[in-house]
Amino acid sequence: MNRNGNALFDPKLENYLRDAQTSQLDELSEWLRIPSVSTLPQHKADVERAAGWLAQKMEAAGLQNVEIIPTDGHPIVYGDWLHAEEHAPTLLVYGHYDVQPIDPEELWDSPPFEPTVRGDDLYARGASDDKGQLFAHVAAVEALLAASGPLPVNVKFLVEGEEEVGSPALTAYLPAATEKLAADVCLVSDTHILSPDQPMIIYGLRGVWAGEVTVKGPSQDLHSGMFGGAVHNPNQALCSLLAQLHDSAGRVAVPGFYDEVQTLTEEERTALAQVPYGETELLQETGAPAAWGEEGYTITERIGARPTLEINGMWGGFIGDGFKTVIPGEAHAKVSCRLVPDQPSPAIGPMIEQFLQGIAPPTVEVSVNTLQHAPATVVPLDVPEMRAAARAYKSVFGVEPVFSREGGSIPIATVVQESLGIPILFMGFGLPDDNLHAPNEKLHLPNFYRGIRVGIALMQELISS
Ligand code: BES
Ligand code: MN
Ligand code: MN
């Protein structure tokens, strides 16, 4: 087997794919140089430039009706190719061209927006999440049109610039665009596989709730010598409140949190036990000294199939150099939850607020403010497109994919499935150690080239499903 996949296409396409590798890498690198950080207002023009770059590339690849759709936020990019044989299915490819902020910048070994190849990896913000993975599918269309003639299926591309901020514009846009976006199946490459040689189809993603906890004490900051010991310190109260969000078995202690959670069936637990991922891999990938989590569940179950509550950040009082003897007037925390099927994402914030207010001492006031929520996504496994997806992975990697559930969230996924009435194939080719959202994000290049092949193979397999 060739490092980048079996030779499985006709010789003309194989030659094209071999010769195109350098330009594919150069073009992706050019796109990665545009710092399309969706959450930072100072990058608004860059985000727009990244959309423009993509639209041009999609046209050059042979996609038609390419549009940069303006929104209240960042633009959506659309393009299609609709000339497949009669009755051929339509594949909708979804992805995002926005990226996460780069901080802490000093921990990057090469600048985040100067794509750098080291060994077999391309380092840059967005290399894996999600510019590299989305670009592969544009390259797949381009290769087929250039070297093999008409596509076997119709394709539509829907690429947004707000995934990392919860997809507000696309959520508003989708309901009115269901005819334009009508398709038989949606392909999303925005997840990872288990290892360079082990593909993985994701059939469930967790939902998310994110918000802020505020604890208020005195009406302003106080001298800790004059008032310390007589006024409850909001930082201390916050810590004590946050510490009560979990019990000693690692479960979320908020009443009602587990009420709607679907119990894992024995069948699913047996299936998830087949995923070759456990404590050894977890500790190796994360560098954590020991695993942690809800008692009674395996690592795969804890990550993909059980809900969680995380404290993402805490602040209050003085955190500069040196010291300041102060009692802050307020203390804050960013908290988020990962949700599993049937948990009502809008109800989580009020649940947490009610719990915290119930246990808060009379010395402080606590409130919870919701910033984002989206339900979990479940993909039907028993559809013919899923079998086509498995065949496509197998043909390129030479190995059957494993099926698993992932812990991350793609908030728009459920909206796509429900408003268009189609299943999503989560066929990523990132790796667990790609450093998503972290310093030194990378894309493993052999998998990038395999990803292009998987895109081609999927188009071919979909007509024989
Ligand atoms: N591509 C990720 C989601 C993901 C990561 C799925 C790893 C599976 C494995 C996506 O870009 C992402 O980061 N989503 C955010 C959504 C949030 C900002 C609402 C997430 O999961 O934190
Ligand atoms: Mn992503
Ligand atoms: Mn992301």
Coordinates of C-alpha atoms and ligand atoms in Angstrom, one line a residue:
M1 CA 0.0 0.0 0.0
N2 CA 1.1 3.4 -0.9
R3 CA 1.7 5.8 2.0
N4 CA -1.1 8.1 0.8
G5 CA -3.5 5.4 -0.1
N6 CA -4.0 2.5 -2.5
A7 CA -3.8 3.2 -6.2
L8 CA -7.5 2.6 -6.8
F9 CA -8.6 5.0 -9.4
D10 CA -8.0 4.9 -13.2
P11 CA -4.4 5.7 -14.3
K12 CA -5.3 9.2 -15.5
L13 CA -6.8 10.2 -12.2
E14 CA -3.9 8.5 -10.3
N15 CA -1.4 10.5 -12.3
Y16 CA -3.3 13.7 -11.7
L17 CA -3.5 13.1 -8.0
R18 CA 0.2 12.3 -7.8
D19 CA 1.2 15.5 -9.8
A20 CA -1.3 17.7 -8.0
Q21 CA 0.1 17.1 -4.5
T22 CA 2.5 20.1 -4.4
S23 CA -0.1 22.6 -5.7
Q24 CA -2.7 21.3 -3.3
L25 CA -0.4 21.9 -0.4
D26 CA 0.7 25.3 -1.7
E27 CA -2.9 26.4 -2.2
L28 CA -4.0 25.2 1.2
S29 CA -1.0 27.0 2.7
E30 CA -2.1 30.2 1.0
W31 CA -5.5 29.9 2.5
L32 CA -4.1 29.2 5.9
R33 CA -2.1 32.4 5.8
I34 CA -5.4 34.4 6.1
P35 CA -6.1 34.7 9.8
S36 CA -9.9 34.1 9.7
V37 CA -10.5 34.2 13.5
S38 CA -14.3 34.5 13.7
T39 CA -14.5 35.5 17.3
L40 CA -12.2 38.5 17.2
P41 CA -13.7 41.7 15.7
Q42 CA -10.2 42.9 14.5
H43 CA -10.1 40.0 12.1
K44 CA -13.5 40.7 10.4
A45 CA -11.8 41.8 7.1
D46 CA -9.5 38.7 7.2
V47 CA -12.6 36.4 7.7
E48 CA -14.1 38.1 4.6
R49 CA -10.8 37.6 2.7
A50 CA -10.8 33.9 3.6
A51 CA -14.4 33.6 2.2
G52 CA -13.3 35.4 -1.0
W53 CA -10.3 33.1 -1.4
L54 CA -12.4 30.0 -1.0
A55 CA -15.0 31.3 -3.5
Q56 CA -12.3 31.8 -6.1
K57 CA -10.8 28.4 -5.5
M58 CA -14.2 26.8 -5.8
E59 CA -14.7 28.4 -9.1
A60 CA -11.2 27.4 -10.3
A61 CA -12.0 23.9 -9.3
G62 CA -15.0 23.8 -11.6
L63 CA -17.8 24.5 -9.1
Q64 CA -20.6 26.8 -10.4
N65 CA -23.1 29.3 -9.1
V66 CA -20.4 30.2 -6.6
E67 CA -21.7 32.9 -4.2
I68 CA -20.4 34.7 -1.2
I69 CA -23.6 35.2 0.8
P70 CA -23.5 38.2 3.1
T71 CA -25.0 37.8 6.6
D72 CA -25.3 39.8 9.8
G73 CA -22.1 38.1 10.8
H74 CA -19.5 36.5 8.6
P75 CA -20.3 35.4 5.0
I76 CA -21.5 31.9 3.9
V77 CA -19.8 30.5 0.8
Y78 CA -21.9 28.4 -1.6
G79 CA -21.1 26.6 -4.9
D80 CA -22.5 23.6 -6.8
W81 CA -22.0 21.3 -9.7
L82 CA -25.3 19.9 -10.8
H83 CA -24.7 18.0 -14.0
A84 CA -24.6 14.4 -12.9
E85 CA -26.7 11.8 -14.7
E86 CA -30.4 11.8 -14.1
H87 CA -31.4 10.3 -10.8
A88 CA -27.9 10.6 -9.4
P89 CA -27.9 11.6 -5.8
T90 CA -26.8 15.0 -4.5
L91 CA -24.0 15.4 -2.0
L92 CA -23.9 18.4 0.3
V93 CA -20.5 19.2 1.6
Y94 CA -20.4 21.3 4.8
G95 CA -17.4 22.8 6.4
H96 CA -16.1 26.0 8.1
Y97 CA -13.4 28.4 7.1
D98 CA -13.2 30.3 10.4
V99 CA -10.6 29.4 12.9
Q100 CA -10.0 29.7 16.7
P101 CA -7.8 32.4 18.2
I102 CA -4.1 31.6 18.4
D103 CA -3.3 32.4 22.1
P104 CA -1.1 31.6 23.8
E105 CA 1.1 32.7 20.8
E106 CA 4.4 32.1 22.5
L107 CA 3.8 28.4 22.7
W108 CA 3.7 28.0 18.9
D109 CA 6.9 26.5 17.4
S110 CA 6.3 28.4 14.1
P111 CA 3.9 31.3 13.6
P112 CA 0.3 30.2 13.4
F113 CA -0.4 32.0 10.2
E114 CA 2.8 31.0 8.5
P115 CA 2.1 27.4 7.5
T116 CA 5.2 25.3 8.0
V117 CA 5.9 21.7 7.1
R118 CA 7.8 19.7 9.7
G119 CA 8.2 16.0 8.9
D120 CA 4.9 14.8 7.6
D121 CA 2.8 17.5 9.2
L122 CA 1.6 20.9 8.2
Y123 CA 1.5 23.3 11.1
A124 CA -0.9 26.3 11.1
R125 CA -4.1 27.5 12.8
G126 CA -7.0 25.9 10.8
A127 CA -4.8 23.2 9.2
S128 CA -7.0 20.5 10.6
D129 CA -10.0 22.5 12.0
D130 CA -11.3 22.9 9.4
K131 CA -9.7 24.6 6.4
G132 CA -7.5 21.6 5.5
Q133 CA -10.3 19.1 5.8
L134 CA -12.7 21.2 3.8
F135 CA -10.1 22.1 1.2
A136 CA -9.6 18.3 0.5
H137 CA -13.1 18.1 -0.8
V138 CA -12.7 21.0 -3.1
A139 CA -9.6 19.4 -4.4
A140 CA -11.5 16.1 -4.8
V141 CA -14.0 17.8 -7.1
E142 CA -11.3 19.6 -9.0
A143 CA -9.4 16.4 -9.5
L144 CA -12.4 14.5 -10.8
L145 CA -13.5 17.2 -13.2
A146 CA -10.0 17.7 -14.5
A147 CA -8.9 14.1 -14.9
S148 CA -12.0 12.1 -15.2
G149 CA -14.9 14.1 -16.7
P150 CA -18.3 14.6 -15.1
L151 CA -18.9 13.9 -11.4
P152 CA -20.8 10.8 -10.6
V153 CA -23.1 12.8 -8.2
N154 CA -24.3 16.3 -8.0
V155 CA -22.5 18.3 -5.3
K156 CA -23.3 21.4 -3.3
F157 CA -20.8 23.2 -1.0
L158 CA -22.0 25.0 2.1
V159 CA -19.1 26.6 4.0
E160 CA -19.6 29.0 6.9
G161 CA -17.3 31.4 8.8
E162 CA -19.0 31.2 12.2
E163 CA -18.8 27.6 13.3
E164 CA -16.4 28.4 16.1
V165 CA -18.8 31.0 17.4
G166 CA -21.9 28.8 17.3
S167 CA -23.1 29.4 13.7
P168 CA -25.7 32.2 14.3
A169 CA -25.8 33.4 10.7
L170 CA -26.1 29.9 9.2
T171 CA -28.8 28.9 11.8
A172 CA -30.8 31.9 10.6
Y173 CA -30.1 31.3 6.9
L174 CA -30.9 27.5 6.7
P175 CA -34.7 27.4 7.1
A176 CA -35.2 29.7 4.1
A177 CA -32.7 27.9 1.9
T178 CA -33.9 24.3 2.2
E179 CA -34.7 24.2 -1.5
K180 CA -31.4 25.6 -2.7
L181 CA -29.6 23.2 -0.3
A182 CA -31.7 20.2 -1.0
A183 CA -29.6 17.0 -1.1
D184 CA -29.6 13.3 -0.3
V185 CA -26.8 13.2 2.2
C186 CA -24.3 15.6 3.8
L187 CA -20.6 15.1 4.1
V188 CA -18.8 16.7 7.0
S189 CA -15.0 16.4 7.5
D190 CA -14.6 18.2 10.8
T191 CA -13.8 15.3 13.2
H192 CA -10.9 13.1 13.6
I193 CA -10.0 9.5 13.0
L194 CA -8.2 7.2 15.5
S195 CA -4.8 7.0 14.0
P196 CA -3.2 7.7 10.6
D197 CA -4.3 4.2 9.4
Q198 CA -7.5 3.7 11.3
P199 CA -10.5 5.6 9.8
M200 CA -13.5 6.3 12.0
I201 CA -17.1 7.3 11.2
I202 CA -18.7 9.4 13.9
Y203 CA -22.4 8.6 14.4
G204 CA -23.0 11.0 17.3
L205 CA -21.7 14.3 18.5
R206 CA -22.4 15.9 21.8
G207 CA -24.4 19.0 22.1
V208 CA -23.2 22.0 24.1
W209 CA -24.3 24.6 26.6
A210 CA -22.0 27.5 27.5
G211 CA -22.5 30.4 29.8
E212 CA -21.2 32.5 32.6
V213 CA -21.5 32.4 36.4
T214 CA -21.3 35.7 38.3
V215 CA -21.0 35.9 42.0
K216 CA -21.6 39.4 43.5
G217 CA -20.5 40.4 47.0
P218 CA -19.8 43.9 48.3
S219 CA -20.8 46.7 46.0
Q220 CA -17.1 47.4 45.1
D221 CA -13.6 46.1 45.7
L222 CA -12.5 46.4 49.3
H223 CA -9.2 46.6 51.2
S224 CA -8.6 43.1 52.5
G225 CA -7.1 44.3 55.7
M226 CA -10.0 46.6 56.6
F227 CA -12.7 44.2 55.6
G228 CA -11.1 40.7 55.3
G229 CA -12.7 38.3 57.7
A230 CA -15.9 40.3 58.0
V231 CA -17.2 40.2 54.4
H232 CA -17.5 37.0 52.3
N233 CA -14.9 37.1 49.5
P234 CA -16.7 36.5 46.1
N235 CA -13.7 34.5 44.8
Q236 CA -13.9 32.2 47.7
A237 CA -17.6 31.8 47.4
L238 CA -17.3 31.2 43.7
C239 CA -14.7 28.4 44.3
S240 CA -17.0 26.8 46.8
L241 CA -20.0 27.0 44.5
L242 CA -18.1 25.6 41.5
A243 CA -16.6 22.8 43.6
Q244 CA -20.2 21.6 44.4
L245 CA -21.1 21.2 40.7
H246 CA -19.6 17.7 40.7
D247 CA -20.0 14.9 43.3
S248 CA -17.2 12.7 44.5
A249 CA -18.0 10.1 41.8
G250 CA -17.4 12.6 39.0
R251 CA -21.1 13.1 38.3
V252 CA -22.7 16.5 37.7
A253 CA -24.5 17.4 40.9
V254 CA -27.1 19.7 39.3
P255 CA -30.6 18.3 39.9
G256 CA -32.4 17.4 36.7
F257 CA -29.2 17.3 34.6
Y258 CA -29.4 13.6 33.9
D259 CA -33.2 13.4 33.7
E260 CA -33.6 13.0 30.0
V261 CA -30.2 11.3 29.3
Q262 CA -30.6 8.2 27.2
T263 CA -29.3 5.2 29.0
L264 CA -26.6 3.4 27.0
T265 CA -27.8 0.1 25.8
E266 CA -25.7 -3.0 26.4
E267 CA -25.5 -3.4 22.6
E268 CA -24.0 0.1 22.2
R269 CA -21.6 -0.4 25.2
T270 CA -20.3 -3.5 23.5
A271 CA -19.9 -1.7 20.2
L272 CA -18.1 1.3 21.8
A273 CA -15.9 -1.2 23.7
Q274 CA -14.5 -2.2 20.3
V275 CA -13.0 1.3 19.7
P276 CA -9.3 0.8 20.3
Y277 CA -8.9 3.8 22.6
G278 CA -8.5 3.9 26.3
E279 CA -6.6 5.3 29.3
T280 CA -3.1 4.6 27.8
E281 CA -3.9 6.6 24.6
L282 CA -5.6 9.3 26.6
L283 CA -2.7 9.9 28.9
Q284 CA -0.2 9.8 26.1
E285 CA -2.2 12.4 24.0
T286 CA -3.0 14.8 26.8
G287 CA 0.0 14.5 29.1
A288 CA -2.4 14.4 32.1
P289 CA -1.0 12.5 35.1
A290 CA -4.1 10.3 35.5
A291 CA -7.6 9.9 33.9
W292 CA -10.6 11.4 35.6
G293 CA -14.3 11.2 35.1
E294 CA -17.6 9.7 35.9
E295 CA -17.3 6.3 37.7
G296 CA -18.7 3.3 35.9
Y297 CA -18.0 4.5 32.3
T298 CA -15.1 3.8 30.0
I299 CA -13.0 6.6 28.5
T300 CA -14.8 6.3 25.1
E301 CA -18.2 6.4 26.8
R302 CA -17.2 9.4 29.0
I303 CA -16.0 11.4 25.9
G304 CA -18.7 10.5 23.4
A305 CA -21.8 9.3 25.2
R306 CA -22.0 10.9 28.7
P307 CA -22.7 14.5 29.5
T308 CA -20.2 16.7 31.3
L309 CA -19.8 20.0 33.0
E310 CA -16.5 21.9 32.6
I311 CA -15.1 25.1 34.2
N312 CA -13.5 26.9 31.3
G313 CA -12.2 30.0 33.0
M314 CA -12.3 31.9 36.3
W315 CA -11.5 35.4 37.1
G316 CA -12.0 38.0 39.8
G317 CA -9.8 40.3 41.9
F318 CA -6.1 41.0 41.1
I319 CA -4.1 38.7 38.8
G320 CA -1.3 41.1 37.7
D321 CA 2.4 40.9 38.6
G322 CA 3.1 41.4 42.3
F323 CA 0.3 41.4 44.7
K324 CA -2.7 43.5 45.8
T325 CA -4.5 42.9 49.0
V326 CA -8.0 43.2 47.8
I327 CA -11.4 41.6 48.2
P328 CA -13.1 41.8 44.8
G329 CA -16.6 43.0 44.5
E330 CA -17.4 40.2 41.9
A331 CA -16.1 36.9 40.7
H332 CA -16.8 35.1 37.4
A333 CA -16.5 31.8 35.7
K334 CA -17.1 30.5 32.2
V335 CA -18.8 27.2 32.4
S336 CA -19.8 24.8 29.6
C337 CA -21.5 21.4 29.3
R338 CA -21.4 18.7 26.7
L339 CA -24.8 17.2 26.2
V340 CA -26.0 13.9 25.0
P341 CA -29.2 12.9 23.1
D342 CA -32.5 14.1 24.6
Q343 CA -31.0 16.6 27.1
P344 CA -32.8 19.8 26.5
S345 CA -30.0 22.3 25.7
P346 CA -32.1 25.5 26.5
A347 CA -33.0 24.2 30.0
I348 CA -29.4 23.6 31.2
G349 CA -28.6 27.3 32.1
P350 CA -31.7 27.7 34.3
M351 CA -31.0 24.4 35.9
I352 CA -27.5 25.4 36.9
E353 CA -28.7 28.8 38.1
Q354 CA -31.4 27.3 40.2
F355 CA -29.0 24.8 41.8
L356 CA -26.3 27.5 42.5
Q357 CA -28.9 29.9 43.9
G358 CA -30.2 27.2 46.1
I359 CA -26.8 26.4 47.7
A360 CA -25.4 29.9 47.7
P361 CA -24.9 31.4 51.1
P362 CA -26.8 34.6 51.9
T363 CA -23.4 36.5 51.8
V364 CA -23.3 36.6 48.0
E365 CA -25.7 36.8 45.0
V366 CA -25.2 34.3 42.1
S367 CA -26.5 34.4 38.6
V368 CA -26.0 32.3 35.4
N369 CA -26.1 33.8 31.9
T370 CA -26.5 31.6 28.8
L371 CA -24.2 32.4 25.8
Q372 CA -24.7 29.4 23.5
H373 CA -26.6 26.1 23.4
A374 CA -27.2 23.3 20.9
P375 CA -28.5 19.8 21.2
A376 CA -26.5 16.6 20.5
T377 CA -26.5 15.1 17.0
V378 CA -27.3 11.5 16.3
V379 CA -26.8 10.0 12.8
P380 CA -28.8 7.0 11.6
L381 CA -26.5 4.0 11.1
D382 CA -28.8 1.9 9.0
V383 CA -28.9 4.0 5.8
P384 CA -27.3 3.1 2.5
E385 CA -25.2 6.2 2.5
M386 CA -23.5 5.0 5.7
R387 CA -22.5 1.8 3.9
A388 CA -21.1 3.8 1.0
A389 CA -19.1 5.9 3.5
A390 CA -17.6 2.7 5.0
R391 CA -16.7 1.4 1.6
A392 CA -15.1 4.7 0.6
Y393 CA -12.9 4.7 3.7
K394 CA -12.0 1.0 3.3
S395 CA -11.0 1.5 -0.3
V396 CA -8.6 4.3 0.5
F397 CA -7.2 3.2 3.9
G398 CA -7.4 -0.6 3.2
V399 CA -9.1 -1.0 6.6
E400 CA -12.7 -1.0 7.7
P401 CA -13.7 2.2 9.7
V402 CA -14.6 1.9 13.3
F403 CA -17.9 3.6 14.4
S404 CA -17.8 5.9 17.4
R405 CA -19.3 8.9 19.1
E406 CA -17.3 12.0 19.6
G407 CA -17.3 14.5 22.4
G408 CA -16.9 17.7 20.3
S409 CA -19.9 19.7 19.0
I410 CA -20.9 21.0 15.6
P411 CA -23.9 23.1 16.6
I412 CA -25.3 23.4 13.1
A413 CA -25.3 19.6 12.4
T414 CA -28.6 18.9 14.0
V415 CA -30.2 21.9 12.2
V416 CA -28.8 20.5 8.9
Q417 CA -30.1 17.0 9.5
E418 CA -33.5 18.2 10.6
S419 CA -34.2 21.1 8.2
L420 CA -32.9 19.2 5.1
G421 CA -34.1 15.8 6.3
I422 CA -30.8 14.1 5.4
P423 CA -28.2 12.1 7.3
I424 CA -24.7 13.5 7.9
L425 CA -21.6 11.4 7.2
F426 CA -19.0 12.6 9.7
M427 CA -15.9 11.4 7.8
G428 CA -12.9 13.3 9.2
F429 CA -9.3 12.7 8.6
G430 CA -7.8 14.8 11.3
L431 CA -6.0 13.0 14.2
P432 CA -6.5 13.1 17.9
D433 CA -3.2 14.9 18.4
D434 CA -3.8 17.6 15.8
N435 CA -3.9 20.2 18.6
L436 CA -7.2 21.7 17.7
H437 CA -7.9 25.1 19.3
A438 CA -4.4 24.8 20.8
P439 CA -0.8 25.9 20.0
N440 CA 0.8 24.0 17.1
E441 CA -2.3 22.9 15.3
K442 CA -1.3 20.6 12.5
L443 CA -2.6 18.4 9.7
H444 CA -1.0 15.1 9.0
L445 CA -0.2 15.4 5.2
P446 CA -0.5 11.7 4.3
N447 CA -4.0 11.9 5.7
F448 CA -4.8 15.2 3.8
Y449 CA -4.0 13.3 0.5
R450 CA -6.0 10.4 1.7
G451 CA -8.9 12.7 2.5
I452 CA -8.9 13.9 -1.1
R453 CA -9.1 10.3 -2.2
V454 CA -11.9 9.5 0.3
G455 CA -13.9 12.4 -1.1
I456 CA -13.5 11.0 -4.6
A457 CA -14.2 7.4 -3.5
L458 CA -17.4 8.6 -1.6
M459 CA -18.8 10.3 -4.7
Q460 CA -18.2 7.1 -6.6
E461 CA -19.6 4.8 -3.9
L462 CA -22.8 6.9 -3.5
I463 CA -24.0 5.9 -6.9
S464 CA -23.8 2.3 -6.0
S465 CA -25.5 2.5 -2.7
Ligands
BES1 N1 -14.4 20.5 14.6 C1 -14.8 20.9 15.9 C2 -15.8 19.9 16.6 C3 -15.1 18.6 16.9 C4 -13.9 18.5 17.5 C5 -15.8 17.4 16.6 C6 -13.3 17.3 17.8 C7 -15.2 16.2 17.0 C8 -14.0 16.1 17.5 C9 -15.6 22.2 15.9 O1 -14.9 23.2 15.0 C10 -15.6 22.8 17.2 O2 -14.6 23.2 17.8 N2 -16.8 23.0 17.8 C11 -16.9 23.8 19.0 C12 -18.3 24.3 19.0 C13 -18.5 25.4 20.1 C14 -17.7 26.6 19.8 C15 -20.0 25.8 20.2 C16 -16.7 22.8 20.2 O3 -17.0 21.6 20.1 O4 -16.2 23.3 21.2
MN2 MN -14.3 22.4 13.3
MN3 MN -13.2 24.0 16.2

